[in-house]
mmCIF file of C-alpha atoms in Angstrom:
data_model
loop_
_atom_site.group_PDB
_atom_site.id
_atom_site.type_symbol
_atom_site.label_atom_id
_atom_site.label_comp_id
_atom_site.label_asym_id
_atom_site.label_seq_id
_atom_site.Cartn_x
_atom_site.Cartn_y
_atom_site.Cartn_z
ATOM 1 C CA MET K 1 54.109 291.817 118.149
ATOM 2 C CA ARG K 2 51.264 290.331 117.039
ATOM 3 C CA GLU K 3 52.577 287.939 114.472
ATOM 4 C CA MET K 4 54.934 287.202 117.491
ATOM 5 C CA ARG K 5 52.074 286.587 119.936
ATOM 6 C CA ARG K 6 50.553 284.363 116.829
ATOM 7 C CA LEU K 7 53.225 282.100 116.023
ATOM 8 C CA GLY K 8 53.606 281.691 119.993
ATOM 9 C CA LEU K 9 56.845 283.824 120.483
ATOM 10 C CA GLU K 10 56.998 286.095 123.462
ATOM 11 C CA ILE K 11 59.493 289.055 122.898
ATOM 12 C CA ARG K 12 60.252 291.397 124.762
ATOM 13 C CA ALA K 13 63.466 294.006 124.670
ATOM 14 C CA GLY K 14 64.838 296.982 126.590
ATOM 15 C CA LEU K 15 66.741 300.098 125.130
ATOM 16 C CA HIS K 16 69.587 301.960 126.750
ATOM 17 C CA THR K 17 72.322 304.415 125.287
ATOM 18 C CA GLY K 18 75.939 305.101 126.366
ATOM 19 C CA GLU K 19 79.158 305.015 125.944
ATOM 20 C CA CYS K 20 80.416 300.928 125.682
ATOM 21 C CA GLU K 21 83.886 299.602 125.564
ATOM 22 C CA ILE K 22 84.658 296.742 123.154
ATOM 23 C CA LEU K 23 86.807 294.066 124.055
ATOM 24 C CA GLY K 24 87.898 291.941 121.243
ATOM 25 C CA ASP K 25 84.567 290.507 119.631
ATOM 26 C CA LYS K 26 82.786 291.764 123.290
ATOM 27 C CA LEU K 27 80.804 294.939 124.644
ATOM 28 C CA SER K 28 80.810 295.948 127.865
ATOM 29 C CA GLY K 29 80.224 299.030 129.908
ATOM 30 C CA ILE K 30 77.983 300.359 132.778
ATOM 31 C CA ALA K 31 75.572 301.182 129.275
ATOM 32 C CA VAL K 32 75.499 297.321 128.436
ATOM 33 C CA HIS K 33 74.786 296.636 131.807
ATOM 34 C CA THR K 34 71.903 298.910 132.144
ATOM 35 C CA GLY K 35 70.464 297.892 129.131
ATOM 36 C CA ALA K 36 70.219 294.433 130.158
ATOM 37 C CA ARG K 37 68.812 295.507 133.025
ATOM 38 C CA VAL K 38 65.606 297.600 131.325
ATOM 39 C CA ALA K 39 65.675 294.131 129.257
ATOM 40 C CA SER K 40 65.001 291.909 132.370
ATOM 41 C CA LEU K 41 62.476 294.291 133.718
ATOM 42 C CA ALA K 42 60.047 293.897 130.031
ATOM 43 C CA GLY K 43 57.143 291.784 130.087
ATOM 44 C CA ALA K 44 56.136 289.759 126.765
ATOM 45 C CA GLY K 45 55.282 291.757 124.216
ATOM 46 C CA GLU K 46 57.241 295.334 125.888
ATOM 47 C CA VAL K 47 60.200 297.435 124.865
ATOM 48 C CA LEU K 48 61.089 299.151 128.026
ATOM 49 C CA VAL K 49 63.350 302.167 127.327
ATOM 50 C CA SER K 50 66.109 303.664 130.239
ATOM 51 C CA GLY K 51 65.151 307.154 131.321
ATOM 52 C CA THR K 52 68.115 308.455 129.342
ATOM 53 C CA VAL K 53 66.477 307.284 125.653
ATOM 54 C CA LYS K 54 62.702 308.861 126.833
ATOM 55 C CA ASP K 55 64.802 311.837 127.654
ATOM 56 C CA LEU K 56 66.632 311.732 123.831
ATOM 57 C CA VAL K 57 63.460 310.800 121.985
ATOM 58 C CA ALA K 58 61.320 313.798 123.536
ATOM 59 C CA GLY K 59 59.773 315.730 121.175
ATOM 60 C CA SER K 60 60.454 313.343 118.018
ATOM 61 C CA GLY K 61 56.565 312.290 117.885
ATOM 62 C CA ILE K 62 57.373 308.495 119.550
ATOM 63 C CA ARG K 63 54.506 307.495 121.255
ATOM 64 C CA SER K 64 55.001 305.886 124.677
ATOM 65 C CA ARG K 65 53.066 304.606 127.796
ATOM 66 C CA ILE K 66 54.547 305.496 131.316
ATOM 67 C CA ARG K 67 55.246 302.105 133.176
ATOM 68 C CA ILE K 68 55.253 303.270 137.127
ATOM 69 C CA GLY K 69 57.367 301.414 139.586
ATOM 70 C CA LEU K 70 60.781 300.897 137.494
#
């Protein structure tokens, strides 16, 4: 992320997991929409995850900070 900032790029991402529907070359379903919503809340340089992802990685050793108010 630091390198991206140095280049003037602002990267943001949102992660969610769930079932998706594949219709031709398109993905749809609640999980896709939830992932997009989580991504829309991320600020520059942030990777946000849904509560589902947070619960699934609990105990994995992945470090994170909790962002209140989402």
